[in-house]
Amino acid sequence: MFPEIGQFALALALGTALVQSVLPMLGASRGNVLWMRCARSSSIAQLVFIGIAFAALMQAFVVSDFTVANVVENSHSLKPMLYKIAGTWGSHEGSLLLWVLILAAFGAGVALFGSNIPDALKARTLSVQAWISTGFLSFLLLTSNPFERVFPPPLDGNDLNPLLQDVGLAMHPPLLYFGYVGFSIVFSFAVAALIEGRIDAAWARWVRPWTLAAWMSLTAGIALGSWWAYYELGWGGWWFWDPVENVSFMPWLLGTALLHSAIVTEKRDAFKSWTILLAILTFSLSLLGTFIVRSGLLTSVHAFAVDPERGLYILGLLGISIGGSLTLYAWRAPAMEGGGLFAPVSREAGLLINNLLLATATGTVLFGTLYPLFMEALTGDKVSVGPPFFNATFIPMMLPLVVVMGIGPFLSWKRADLKGVFQRLRFIALLAGLAALATWYVARGGPALAYLSVAITVWLLFATLREWAVRIRLFDVPLAETIRRARNLPRAAHGMTLAHAGLAVAMFGFIGSSAWKSEEIVFVQPGSVIEIAGFDVRFDGVERVRGPNYIADRGTLAVSREGEFVTTLYPERRSYPVAQSTTTESAIRSTLAGDLYASLAEPASETAADTGAWTLRILYEPLVNLIWIGSTMLILGGGMSLSDRRLRVGVPRRASRSGPVATPAE
């Protein structure tokens, strides 16, 4: 009965979305306040209906209702409860239901908390959001019904993919979806503003909190997925430039550009057309990622032949959303140019460079992701574009961006004194050079780019701290005055400092774990000793253990350094009989200096059980934990900025809330 309730709730949500997509928009064009304000109740109703559907699907997974095909394909009665719940979004149908739930949540969020937004703009925004919901709810009901029944029901299910049965990955999809689906509301604000014909500082102020919330969640989702890949897959890496990683990374890059561009629009009434374009493109990349992942293109370009209904439907939604919004932009954008003028050396110019570098980097990642798919579609030949291409193209563009990040906060609006800025930062530049020399002296190896990257990272970290110290006049005034100034400083300023410093900390992790990683892959028997990065690792053998729904071969590794015992590591190789698959569970000894990482790759031979011989992978990853620490600082910095009273209060209402729509401002 619960699945039928869920399906009926989805149908009601679709009907509500259809009403919301038409009536408030008509109300805004005719000045009908009642029609405009129906967007609020319909947004909340839509969230309630989709929430009921999601709860019904989760209930089916929790009780192992094997009359539901989705539960059969992605669950098992012996699976731990956490992963039964995670199975709700572990399939195409379930994850798409989570997709529309988050879509509705952002719409309801604007309806409930956007009291300072004019009725006309809010009505248009929520109508555009309902257009998106209508497309995906119809897709869900027509091609991807999560409540489809199976008869006769099997005695048990097929189990969730064992790689997904992990705490990190259980939380990864909701955070990731909250991020790139969250950009839908920014897209809706942009399209609504284009329809209304007005972009101003007020619009930018209303958009920034929603952009920041989506960006924070996407950052958390990407970081969590990277951490999961690091400790779960057994490869010892945290980023592989995989297409699935790229489709979430591209909206993050453009979303970062959008955050900074919106600041210029708010402060200086400039970059208006560019900010609107970024809002459209950021969500368009989220839609493109949805299409790539769900159409089967990542496996084969011929996946349309396997399931053309799903792929073509998403492609149609993609064409309407992106094509329609860009057409509207081309029509309306010329009337929105103008705003504050600025000199080539100014904060505006620094943020413009920031935006151009981020947009170019996004284009590079997009090309590297789509090129193999296009070539296979055109020629039938499989082409691989992997880390060498991305590292050679992406990293050189990011290093100048980091340099500009250190300078930008010191620049004043409209016109800046570059000479004065460099006088303030000359000690920081000297410190960066000394840091690179000290790293070379200690490491005595590694690529030259690594030492340059160290210098630039030190530059960013200490320039960021220097700018914060100047704001609170640290060491220039009595301590009590410094504390008072720090308390009075806007939270957004503290958030910017924390986020920029977090990026620098994460970069230390990127550099250390990439340039100076040590790795050994060896065949071992009980008693074998491997030397790596000053550690002696003794293999003491493998024992068979049982888990709730798996059987594992658990290795024992005794780690010592200079004759002193350090720790014992227990890497595992797990076999899931129901899913008929095997996973690797790495064992990691973590410190700030680096990780000692071990995984059992596979038996050295078919007779390994008799001889005790295994293939062992041992790595030492210097500074790798700084990646997760820096990512956490980025998220906390975003949260601190989001809590800034100026973003919560917003800007004064416009004089006319319900009158006719204004003509284009410029």
XYZ file of C-alpha atoms in Angstrom:
666
model
C 0.000 0.000 0.000
C 2.808 2.429 0.835
C 4.304 2.238 -2.688
C 0.926 3.139 -4.169
C 0.675 6.099 -1.770
C 4.124 7.191 -2.903
C 3.220 6.965 -6.568
C -0.023 8.866 -6.011
C 1.906 11.553 -4.103
C 4.256 11.933 -7.069
C 1.283 12.381 -9.374
C -0.095 15.071 -7.064
C 3.323 16.754 -7.006
C 3.346 16.813 -10.808
C -0.120 18.379 -10.889
C 0.939 20.977 -8.324
C 4.086 21.764 -10.316
C 2.017 22.294 -13.461
C -0.198 24.826 -11.664
C 2.826 26.530 -10.113
C 4.581 26.785 -13.477
C 1.717 28.773 -15.040
C -0.423 30.696 -12.540
C 2.245 32.747 -10.683
C 3.910 33.686 -13.965
C 0.602 34.950 -15.330
C -0.026 36.754 -12.074
C 3.318 38.543 -12.313
C 2.627 39.677 -15.859
C -0.879 40.929 -14.977
C -0.113 42.363 -11.543
C -2.471 39.883 -9.841
C -1.145 39.546 -6.279
C -3.329 36.549 -5.411
C -2.053 34.528 -8.355
C 1.527 35.487 -7.588
C 1.270 34.468 -3.957
C -0.149 31.058 -4.803
C 3.458 30.166 -5.679
C 4.214 30.002 -1.961
C 1.539 27.434 -1.081
C 2.131 25.360 -4.217
C 5.902 25.217 -3.544
C 5.296 23.961 -0.023
C 2.659 21.480 -1.217
C 5.009 20.151 -3.853
C 7.688 19.560 -1.225
C 5.188 17.761 1.029
C 3.991 15.447 -1.762
C 7.512 14.540 -2.908
C 8.544 14.091 0.733
C 5.693 11.580 1.184
C 6.851 9.694 -1.924
C 10.448 9.627 -0.698
C 9.362 8.397 2.747
C 7.263 5.643 1.103
C 10.272 4.433 -0.892
C 12.513 4.538 2.175
C 9.915 2.528 4.118
C 9.992 -0.129 1.402
C 13.758 -0.416 1.775
C 13.698 -0.437 5.573
C 11.175 -3.315 5.765
C 12.720 -5.122 2.750
C 9.550 -5.033 0.676
C 10.592 -7.283 -2.194
C 7.366 -6.688 -4.074
C 8.992 -3.407 -5.218
C 11.406 -3.939 -8.107
C 13.690 -1.120 -6.934
C 14.124 -2.803 -3.529
C 14.798 -6.169 -5.167
C 17.549 -4.723 -7.342
C 19.255 -2.673 -4.618
C 18.741 -4.305 -1.232
C 18.981 -7.534 0.723
C 17.457 -8.679 3.997
C 20.911 -9.202 5.613
C 22.198 -5.762 4.717
C 22.892 -3.417 7.695
C 20.103 -0.900 8.324
C 22.221 2.116 7.376
C 22.767 0.705 3.906
C 19.143 -0.296 3.559
C 18.302 3.373 4.064
C 21.103 4.446 1.719
C 19.653 2.062 -0.865
C 16.781 4.534 -1.189
C 19.035 6.749 -3.307
C 21.435 4.040 -4.478
C 19.686 3.420 -7.812
C 18.737 5.496 -10.830
C 15.085 5.745 -9.766
C 15.787 6.434 -6.103
C 18.499 8.999 -6.776
C 16.207 10.775 -9.230
C 13.515 10.917 -6.541
C 16.094 12.490 -4.206
C 16.917 14.893 -7.071
C 13.335 16.191 -7.311
C 12.989 16.275 -3.507
C 15.956 18.651 -3.239
C 14.636 20.629 -6.205
C 11.344 21.119 -4.359
C 13.173 21.890 -1.103
C 14.979 24.851 -2.644
C 11.759 26.155 -4.135
C 9.996 25.875 -0.786
C 13.000 27.521 0.863
C 12.604 30.622 -1.282
C 8.833 30.583 -0.653
C 9.288 30.404 3.131
C 12.400 32.509 3.713
C 12.308 34.946 0.803
C 9.963 37.401 2.472
C 12.146 40.318 1.401
C 11.910 39.419 -2.291
C 9.328 41.355 -4.322
C 6.210 39.370 -5.158
C 6.714 39.579 -8.925
C 10.316 38.333 -8.868
C 9.491 35.603 -6.347
C 6.495 34.437 -8.397
C 8.534 34.254 -11.597
C 11.407 32.488 -9.817
C 9.147 29.835 -8.308
C 7.372 29.356 -11.640
C 10.690 28.703 -13.400
C 11.617 26.299 -10.597
C 8.286 24.532 -11.212
C 9.124 24.226 -14.933
C 12.211 22.231 -13.954
C 10.219 20.147 -11.463
C 7.565 19.397 -14.089
C 10.190 18.051 -16.467
C 11.843 15.766 -13.942
C 8.654 14.620 -12.221
C 7.216 13.608 -15.599
C 10.492 11.846 -16.413
C 10.304 10.005 -13.094
C 6.682 8.883 -13.559
C 6.883 7.998 -17.253
C 10.281 6.313 -17.561
C 11.758 5.695 -14.078
C 8.972 4.763 -11.689
C 10.624 3.943 -8.326
C 7.482 2.119 -7.091
C 7.133 -0.422 -9.879
C 5.913 -3.757 -8.499
C 7.331 -7.181 -9.307
C 5.297 -10.386 -9.272
C 5.883 -12.957 -8.036
C 8.197 -11.332 -5.480
C 11.550 -13.089 -4.886
C 12.512 -14.425 -1.486
C 15.360 -11.931 -1.205
C 16.994 -9.048 -3.061
C 20.116 -8.701 -5.205
C 21.909 -6.430 -2.685
C 23.255 -2.902 -3.147
C 26.542 -2.494 -4.989
C 29.136 -3.385 -2.302
C 31.217 -0.307 -3.168
C 28.249 1.806 -2.074
C 27.956 0.055 1.281
C 30.082 2.575 3.101
C 29.268 5.405 5.498
C 31.123 7.953 3.380
C 29.296 7.095 0.198
C 25.957 6.792 1.982
C 26.204 10.542 2.711
C 27.955 11.522 -0.512
C 24.946 11.566 -2.914
C 22.632 13.701 -0.741
C 25.346 16.318 -0.236
C 26.325 16.266 -3.896
C 22.731 16.545 -5.081
C 21.967 19.314 -2.607
C 24.868 21.121 -4.237
C 24.354 20.897 -7.947
C 20.564 20.624 -7.783
C 20.688 23.637 -5.458
C 22.024 25.726 -8.324
C 18.587 25.272 -9.902
C 17.169 28.066 -7.743
C 19.964 30.394 -8.864
C 19.116 29.461 -12.458
C 15.460 30.221 -11.717
C 16.373 33.611 -10.245
C 18.394 34.380 -13.369
C 15.652 33.404 -15.826
C 13.056 35.284 -13.751
C 15.249 38.396 -13.810
C 15.658 38.096 -17.578
C 11.879 37.851 -17.994
C 11.396 40.831 -15.693
C 14.145 42.755 -17.478
C 15.931 44.014 -14.380
C 19.230 43.049 -12.769
C 20.529 45.168 -9.918
C 22.359 45.036 -6.603
C 19.211 43.867 -4.846
C 18.917 40.852 -7.142
C 22.549 39.914 -6.491
C 22.001 40.186 -2.737
C 18.984 37.856 -2.907
C 20.830 35.307 -5.030
C 24.067 35.105 -3.043
C 22.801 33.095 -0.007
C 21.284 30.404 -2.234
C 24.418 30.249 -4.370
C 26.557 29.962 -1.261
C 24.382 27.221 0.253
C 24.567 25.158 -2.944
C 28.329 25.756 -3.286
C 28.978 24.682 0.317
C 27.049 21.456 -0.113
C 28.705 20.675 -3.431
C 32.100 21.263 -1.825
C 31.197 18.862 0.985
C 29.884 16.264 -1.474
C 32.999 16.381 -3.670
C 35.334 16.249 -0.656
C 33.438 13.315 0.863
C 33.463 11.442 -2.437
C 37.181 12.051 -2.788
C 37.797 10.783 0.743
C 35.683 7.696 0.033
C 37.637 6.943 -3.141
C 40.876 7.324 -1.198
C 40.185 4.857 1.593
C 37.648 2.521 -0.039
C 38.835 1.720 -3.556
C 42.291 0.593 -2.450
C 44.128 2.572 -5.154
C 45.621 5.085 -2.764
C 44.434 8.089 -4.775
C 41.928 10.834 -3.990
C 41.198 12.173 -7.498
C 41.317 10.352 -10.827
C 39.781 12.845 -13.299
C 37.054 10.316 -13.869
C 34.097 11.642 -15.938
C 31.761 11.132 -12.966
C 34.058 13.279 -10.834
C 34.306 15.880 -13.581
C 30.545 16.352 -13.989
C 30.303 17.460 -10.358
C 33.561 19.437 -10.436
C 32.554 21.642 -13.388
C 29.489 23.176 -11.657
C 31.706 23.750 -8.621
C 34.214 25.728 -10.682
C 31.563 27.896 -12.334
C 29.678 28.185 -9.031
C 32.856 29.584 -7.473
C 33.080 32.123 -10.300
C 29.398 32.972 -9.794
C 29.914 33.659 -6.082
C 32.648 36.179 -6.833
C 30.854 37.740 -9.801
C 27.701 38.311 -7.746
C 29.785 40.288 -5.254
C 30.759 42.743 -8.004
C 27.143 43.008 -9.148
C 26.051 43.740 -5.597
C 28.832 46.150 -4.662
C 29.431 47.964 -7.946
C 26.387 47.217 -10.133
C 28.769 45.690 -12.703
C 29.157 42.267 -14.337
C 25.349 41.981 -14.476
C 25.123 40.215 -17.817
C 28.096 37.997 -16.966
C 26.616 37.022 -13.583
C 23.344 35.999 -15.233
C 25.245 33.922 -17.792
C 27.227 32.171 -15.043
C 23.993 31.366 -13.191
C 22.565 29.774 -16.349
C 25.730 27.873 -17.263
C 26.335 26.548 -13.746
C 22.992 24.783 -13.591
C 23.277 23.802 -17.253
C 26.436 21.879 -16.377
C 24.513 20.172 -13.576
C 21.889 19.104 -16.124
C 24.609 17.995 -18.534
C 26.140 15.861 -15.797
C 22.733 14.307 -15.116
C 22.400 13.467 -18.798
C 25.903 11.978 -19.106
C 25.585 9.838 -15.983
C 22.035 8.591 -16.594
C 22.069 8.091 -20.349
C 24.785 5.419 -20.321
C 27.288 7.532 -22.240
C 30.009 6.902 -19.708
C 29.879 3.199 -20.421
C 29.164 3.323 -24.133
C 27.780 5.826 -26.583
C 25.466 3.021 -27.743
C 23.638 3.059 -24.407
C 20.792 4.930 -26.097
C 20.062 1.750 -28.006
C 19.761 -0.085 -24.700
C 17.470 2.488 -23.092
C 16.689 5.238 -25.612
C 13.604 6.366 -23.709
C 15.511 7.648 -20.695
C 18.431 9.147 -22.588
C 16.337 10.970 -25.167
C 13.943 12.290 -22.511
C 16.779 13.835 -20.514
C 18.313 15.149 -23.728
C 14.999 16.848 -24.509
C 14.879 18.432 -21.048
C 18.474 19.507 -21.490
C 17.742 21.135 -24.837
C 14.668 22.996 -23.593
C 16.317 24.232 -20.376
C 19.672 25.273 -21.788
C 18.483 26.332 -25.219
C 15.506 28.276 -23.885
C 17.455 30.093 -21.168
C 20.342 31.006 -23.480
C 17.881 32.285 -26.115
C 16.214 34.446 -23.484
C 19.644 35.635 -22.370
C 20.636 36.592 -25.913
C 17.432 38.633 -26.195
C 17.540 40.389 -22.838
C 21.239 40.649 -21.940
C 22.148 43.627 -24.182
C 19.762 45.820 -22.172
C 21.503 44.895 -18.919
C 25.035 46.034 -19.644
C 26.534 48.981 -17.827
C 27.198 49.624 -14.189
C 30.205 50.993 -12.357
C 33.388 51.731 -14.287
C 36.727 50.528 -12.952
C 40.426 50.834 -13.711
C 42.568 47.940 -14.995
C 44.093 47.730 -11.512
C 41.174 47.381 -9.103
C 39.294 44.774 -7.136
C 36.798 44.461 -9.991
C 39.641 43.651 -12.378
C 41.018 41.061 -9.963
C 37.633 39.360 -9.719
C 37.307 39.498 -13.494
C 40.613 37.634 -13.859
C 39.353 35.165 -11.257
C 36.204 34.570 -13.305
C 37.989 34.234 -16.635
C 40.487 31.699 -15.292
C 37.750 29.636 -13.619
C 35.612 29.694 -16.775
C 38.579 28.675 -18.943
C 39.454 25.852 -16.544
C 35.842 24.672 -16.678
C 35.981 24.652 -20.475
C 39.157 22.573 -20.350
C 37.582 19.982 -18.060
C 34.445 19.944 -20.216
C 36.491 19.333 -23.375
C 38.500 16.534 -21.764
C 35.306 14.891 -20.493
C 33.260 15.062 -23.702
C 35.983 14.561 -26.323
C 36.229 10.748 -25.892
C 32.423 10.481 -26.103
C 32.266 12.519 -29.303
C 35.126 10.588 -30.900
C 33.555 7.242 -30.072
C 30.211 8.437 -31.451
C 31.805 9.679 -34.695
C 34.426 7.015 -35.374
C 33.630 4.105 -33.070
C 37.178 4.300 -31.679
C 37.696 4.516 -27.945
C 39.929 7.428 -26.927
C 41.229 7.880 -23.403
C 41.690 11.340 -21.896
C 43.109 10.900 -18.425
C 45.165 12.594 -15.713
C 48.150 13.542 -17.955
C 45.913 15.794 -20.079
C 44.077 17.370 -17.154
C 47.221 17.879 -15.071
C 49.028 19.497 -18.002
C 46.157 21.883 -18.830
C 44.242 22.512 -15.619
C 47.049 23.043 -13.109
C 48.906 25.778 -15.072
C 45.674 27.785 -15.174
C 45.040 27.406 -11.466
C 48.437 28.656 -10.291
C 47.944 32.225 -11.654
C 44.483 32.178 -10.081
C 46.002 31.421 -6.673
C 48.465 34.298 -7.117
C 45.586 36.685 -7.877
C 43.659 35.352 -4.854
C 46.472 36.553 -2.624
C 46.478 40.030 -4.155
C 42.743 40.579 -4.722
C 41.571 41.322 -1.142
C 44.172 44.114 -0.878
C 42.844 45.896 -3.966
C 40.324 48.681 -3.517
C 37.180 49.128 -5.582
C 37.282 51.233 -8.782
C 41.030 52.003 -8.651
C 43.878 50.479 -6.641
C 47.504 51.323 -5.944
C 49.344 48.205 -7.116
C 52.683 49.516 -5.883
C 51.276 50.006 -2.398
C 49.797 46.505 -2.448
C 53.149 44.943 -3.325
C 54.850 46.931 -0.593
C 52.478 45.298 1.873
C 53.123 41.863 0.419
C 56.855 41.961 -0.312
C 57.665 40.106 2.904
C 55.099 37.453 1.967
C 56.750 37.030 -1.457
C 60.137 36.573 0.233
C 58.638 34.036 2.623
C 57.141 32.091 -0.304
C 60.518 31.898 -2.032
C 62.214 30.708 1.156
C 59.511 28.054 1.628
C 60.191 26.666 -1.858
C 63.954 26.543 -1.151
C 63.379 24.856 2.216
C 61.124 22.265 0.566
C 63.775 21.565 -2.050
C 66.408 21.177 0.669
C 64.281 18.661 2.582
C 62.788 16.710 -0.323
C 65.736 16.730 -2.765
C 63.527 15.357 -5.489
C 60.226 15.772 -7.292
C 59.116 17.912 -10.217
C 60.050 21.602 -10.412
C 56.332 22.448 -10.676
C 55.883 21.102 -7.141
C 58.334 23.648 -5.695
C 56.674 26.467 -7.621
C 53.312 25.270 -6.306
C 54.636 25.272 -2.735
C 55.776 28.870 -3.153
C 52.418 29.979 -4.540
C 50.516 28.119 -1.809
C 52.589 29.752 0.935
C 51.931 33.075 -0.817
C 48.163 32.513 -0.691
C 48.113 31.354 2.928
C 50.154 34.190 4.391
C 48.695 36.878 2.114
C 45.250 35.794 3.332
C 46.336 35.936 6.966
C 48.062 39.267 6.348
C 44.877 40.791 4.913
C 42.877 39.623 7.942
C 45.532 41.004 10.294
C 45.395 44.389 8.539
C 41.610 44.486 8.931
C 41.784 43.996 12.699
C 45.082 45.955 13.006
C 46.818 43.056 14.711
C 49.944 44.242 16.625
C 49.246 47.845 15.552
C 46.799 48.650 18.356
C 46.250 47.299 21.877
C 44.952 43.740 22.079
C 41.569 44.832 23.405
C 41.072 47.058 20.366
C 42.133 44.218 18.047
C 39.577 41.901 19.643
C 36.882 44.572 19.340
C 37.647 45.094 15.662
C 37.625 41.316 15.056
C 34.209 41.018 16.732
C 32.820 43.886 14.665
C 34.206 42.557 11.411
C 31.402 41.139 9.206
C 31.151 37.372 9.333
C 31.507 37.279 5.560
C 35.002 38.768 5.940
C 35.966 36.072 8.450
C 34.400 33.481 6.134
C 36.443 34.672 3.154
C 39.649 34.474 5.192
C 38.841 30.974 6.424
C 37.861 29.727 2.949
C 40.939 31.149 1.214
C 43.202 29.779 3.946
C 41.392 26.435 3.639
C 42.162 26.298 -0.062
C 45.836 26.917 0.704
C 45.853 24.135 3.322
C 44.175 21.748 0.872
C 46.739 22.679 -1.783
C 49.556 21.589 0.535
C 47.819 18.207 0.645
C 47.386 18.115 -3.144
C 51.062 18.898 -3.703
C 52.543 16.627 -1.051
C 50.471 13.560 -1.910
C 51.073 13.984 -5.661
C 54.730 14.999 -5.894
C 56.323 12.991 -3.096
C 54.175 9.879 -2.801
C 55.996 6.552 -2.285
C 54.484 3.277 -3.488
C 55.406 -0.409 -3.374
C 53.437 -3.278 -4.936
C 54.954 -6.596 -3.907
C 54.208 -10.298 -3.530
C 54.449 -11.241 0.142
C 54.334 -14.296 2.345
C 54.147 -14.430 6.168
C 57.339 -12.873 7.504
C 58.015 -10.658 4.456
C 59.210 -7.120 5.300
C 58.704 -4.088 3.068
C 60.652 -0.861 3.550
C 58.915 2.384 2.574
C 59.412 6.027 3.624
C 61.443 5.006 6.681
C 58.891 2.409 7.847
C 59.385 -1.370 8.064
C 56.146 -3.231 7.341
C 56.046 -6.956 8.214
C 53.363 -9.163 6.688
C 52.100 -11.653 9.294
C 49.542 -13.469 7.150
C 45.808 -13.485 6.358
C 42.827 -14.830 8.283
C 39.221 -15.420 7.166
C 36.520 -13.386 8.968
C 32.762 -12.975 8.454
C 30.705 -9.785 8.294
C 26.923 -9.281 8.221
C 26.687 -9.837 4.456
C 30.259 -10.555 3.368
C 33.249 -12.842 3.920
C 36.661 -11.149 4.257
C 40.319 -12.105 4.062
C 41.965 -9.873 6.674
C 45.695 -9.264 6.556
C 47.888 -8.355 9.520
C 50.760 -5.899 9.057
C 53.138 -4.965 11.885
C 54.611 -1.492 11.313
C 57.840 -0.311 12.953
C 60.272 2.578 12.499
C 63.918 2.457 13.453
C 63.215 -0.691 15.403
C 60.353 0.827 17.420
C 56.842 -0.611 17.061
C 54.415 1.931 15.538
C 51.071 0.232 14.860
C 49.302 -2.783 13.367
C 47.292 -2.472 10.155
C 44.471 -4.798 9.071
C 43.641 -4.432 5.362
C 40.793 -6.592 4.053
C 39.575 -8.052 0.799
C 35.813 -8.618 1.072
C 33.623 -10.955 -0.947
C 29.837 -10.367 -1.174
C 28.179 -13.680 -2.138
C 24.779 -12.214 -3.053
C 26.161 -9.421 -5.234
C 28.936 -11.758 -6.472
C 31.564 -9.036 -6.223
C 34.718 -8.214 -4.299
C 35.899 -4.987 -2.669
C 39.113 -3.812 -1.047
C 39.115 -2.287 2.441
C 42.353 -0.408 2.970
C 44.087 0.049 6.321
C 45.531 3.497 7.012
C 47.771 4.923 9.707
C 47.011 8.654 9.580
C 49.050 11.600 10.858
C 49.347 15.218 9.780
C 52.744 14.395 8.275
C 51.249 11.709 6.042
C 49.426 8.405 5.728
C 50.862 4.916 5.639
C 48.347 3.134 3.425
C 48.006 -0.618 2.880
C 45.648 -2.746 0.797
C 45.448 -6.399 -0.171
C 45.215 -6.323 -3.936
C 44.607 -10.003 -4.684
C 46.061 -13.458 -3.968
C 49.445 -13.917 -5.594
C 48.172 -17.145 -7.158
C 45.210 -19.528 -7.124
C 46.956 -21.502 -4.378
C 47.407 -18.446 -2.125
C 45.177 -20.007 0.486
C 47.718 -22.836 0.777
C 50.951 -20.826 0.446
C 49.862 -17.625 2.192
C 51.193 -15.504 -0.698
C 49.353 -12.239 -1.496
C 49.811 -9.120 -3.576
C 50.261 -6.205 -1.183
C 50.065 -2.519 -2.029
C 51.840 -0.122 0.365
C 51.891 3.649 -0.053
C 53.087 6.644 1.888
C 51.028 9.775 1.171
C 52.705 12.917 2.571
C 50.364 15.636 3.868
C 47.285 13.969 2.369
C 45.109 14.706 5.415
C 45.518 18.421 4.777
C 43.153 17.900 1.828
C 40.271 17.000 4.137
C 41.235 19.643 6.706
C 41.386 22.319 4.018
C 38.085 21.176 2.533
C 36.474 21.426 5.961
C 37.830 24.960 6.303
C 36.304 25.836 2.918
C 32.899 24.573 4.041
C 33.118 26.329 7.427
C 34.173 29.534 5.709
C 31.153 29.316 3.449
C 28.926 28.661 6.445
C 30.346 31.634 8.314
C 29.684 33.861 5.301
C 26.172 32.469 4.975
C 25.474 33.406 8.590
C 26.375 37.044 7.918
C 23.474 39.219 9.016
C 23.651 41.228 5.798
C 22.769 38.142 3.768
C 20.009 37.076 6.136
C 18.406 40.512 6.304
C 18.891 41.257 2.628
C 18.088 44.654 1.161
C 15.066 46.935 1.476
C 12.011 46.034 -0.518
C 11.437 47.806 -3.766
C 8.855 50.530 -3.654
C 6.397 48.631 -5.822
C 5.768 45.030 -4.880
C 2.752 44.127 -6.922
C 2.506 46.696 -9.656
C 3.225 46.196 -13.334
C 6.631 44.896 -14.295
C 9.216 47.564 -14.861
C 10.780 48.100 -18.218
C 14.459 47.199 -18.656
C 16.548 49.432 -16.439
C 19.200 50.182 -18.994
